[in-house]
Amino acid sequence: MKIRLIAVGDKPRSWVTEAFDDYARRLPRELSLDLVQIPTAKARTRASQGERALKAVDRQDWVVALDETGRSCDSAALAAKLDGWRNEGRTVALLVGGADGLDAKVLARANEVVALSNLTFPHELVRVIVAEQLYRAWTILSGHPYHRA
């Protein structure tokens, strides 16, 4: 199974890249997590950022928009989603907007809209949170002791 995190934003600081890569490396080979960067310099408006993000999405991808308007889920629910995505065998595209969020066209294309939290996070930090939560979801599914709820 392949998951692509499509994120609008400038080149992340080194600690963000290191943390994202650390969690991505912890995932098993059959569950790859890749970051697709949409630079803000080439897409200054939310609409142009959305267009560029959607160009990175393949037609058959299952698109999940990460947006504050979405439905919240806990780690167990995310694990259940991950299990369902894995069983369907599709590539999952997780879309993260820039500082101003996702364009309405992105939300309209999404198969589902998920809120990570009621809190507001810097979009750069969301990359790390998503990677960690995907790792946590995998550990729940595999019975690994990482998740101790």
XYZ file of C-alpha atoms in Angstrom:
149
model
C 0.000 0.000 0.000
C 1.221 3.470 -0.825
C 0.350 6.690 0.984
C 1.382 10.059 -0.385
C 1.264 13.111 1.844
C 0.758 16.025 -0.536
C 1.604 19.150 1.427
C 1.669 22.806 0.460
C 4.570 24.674 1.981
C 8.149 25.709 1.619
C 11.063 23.389 2.266
C 10.593 22.189 5.838
C 13.136 22.787 8.545
C 15.562 19.946 9.145
C 13.868 18.717 12.335
C 10.570 18.317 10.454
C 12.234 16.309 7.699
C 14.123 14.182 10.222
C 10.998 13.417 12.263
C 8.868 12.674 9.179
C 11.564 10.409 7.749
C 11.983 8.623 11.080
C 8.307 7.627 11.241
C 8.178 6.803 7.521
C 11.171 4.449 7.943
C 9.449 2.675 10.832
C 6.571 1.610 8.595
C 6.814 -1.828 6.991
C 7.834 -2.167 3.352
C 4.288 -2.956 2.311
C 3.147 0.443 3.652
C 5.168 3.242 2.093
C 4.752 6.895 3.037
C 6.077 9.532 0.651
C 6.028 13.313 0.894
C 5.048 15.342 -2.163
C 5.965 18.993 -1.663
C 3.928 21.788 -3.310
C 6.099 24.935 -3.018
C 4.234 28.079 -2.009
C 6.537 30.227 -4.158
C 5.006 28.726 -7.301
C 1.474 28.729 -5.929
C 0.755 31.872 -3.948
C -3.035 31.782 -3.733
C -5.121 29.094 -2.107
C -6.744 28.379 -5.483
C -3.400 27.919 -7.254
C -2.102 25.819 -4.351
C -5.195 23.657 -4.672
C -4.718 23.259 -8.426
C -1.100 22.201 -7.967
C -2.039 19.772 -5.189
C -4.763 18.192 -7.329
C -2.290 17.750 -10.202
C -0.254 15.555 -7.851
C -3.286 13.297 -7.308
C -3.822 10.336 -9.620
C -7.327 9.628 -10.866
C -7.628 6.335 -8.982
C -6.221 7.678 -5.674
C -8.377 7.686 -2.556
C -8.166 11.363 -1.574
C -8.302 12.404 2.064
C -8.312 16.135 2.744
C -6.916 17.053 6.142
C -8.968 20.073 7.114
C -10.427 21.621 10.247
C -13.936 21.175 8.827
C -13.515 17.411 8.654
C -14.647 14.676 10.976
C -12.338 13.955 13.886
C -11.127 10.461 14.580
C -9.062 8.870 17.309
C -6.082 6.583 16.762
C -8.200 3.411 16.768
C -10.519 4.888 14.133
C -7.524 5.896 12.011
C -6.224 2.337 12.305
C -9.588 1.075 11.051
C -9.405 3.515 8.119
C -5.865 2.379 7.338
C -7.007 -1.240 7.381
C -9.844 -0.419 4.987
C -7.557 1.500 2.627
C -5.088 -1.383 2.700
C -7.825 -3.912 1.888
C -9.005 -1.797 -1.056
C -5.452 -1.725 -2.409
C -5.569 1.861 -3.564
C -2.983 4.569 -3.200
C -4.107 7.096 -0.605
C -3.384 10.782 -1.155
C -3.496 12.836 2.048
C -3.742 16.537 1.237
C -2.521 19.273 3.579
C -3.066 22.912 2.704
C -0.794 25.836 3.336
C -1.241 28.485 5.995
C -4.659 29.424 4.572
C -5.967 25.869 4.345
C -7.317 23.896 1.397
C -9.215 25.327 -1.550
C -12.880 24.392 -2.016
C -11.998 22.423 -5.185
C -9.688 20.194 -3.162
C -12.397 19.590 -0.570
C -14.866 18.794 -3.363
C -12.469 16.232 -4.915
C -11.779 14.537 -1.583
C -13.353 11.164 -0.896
C -13.282 12.081 2.774
C -12.351 15.070 4.914
C -10.635 14.417 8.233
C -9.717 16.822 11.028
C -6.563 15.907 12.917
C -7.647 17.813 16.003
C -9.747 20.671 17.283
C -6.438 22.440 17.849
C -4.726 24.445 15.126
C -1.251 23.242 14.121
C 1.410 24.853 11.951
C 1.110 23.173 8.554
C 4.772 22.149 8.781
C 4.131 20.256 12.033
C 1.160 18.451 10.478
C 3.609 16.429 8.370
C 5.166 14.969 11.505
C 1.808 14.405 13.203
C 0.440 12.564 10.167
C 3.522 10.356 9.890
C 3.406 9.513 13.597
C -0.317 8.782 13.550
C 0.045 6.503 10.523
C 2.823 4.650 12.320
C 0.643 4.437 15.432
C -2.280 3.122 13.352
C -0.048 0.456 11.845
C 1.158 -0.596 15.321
C -2.454 -0.918 16.466
C -3.244 -3.171 13.498
C -0.145 -5.289 13.983
C -0.430 -5.622 17.771
C 2.842 -3.778 18.361
C 3.159 -2.316 21.899
C 3.862 1.275 20.704
C 0.221 2.310 21.227
C -0.722 1.965 24.887
C -4.263 3.284 25.096
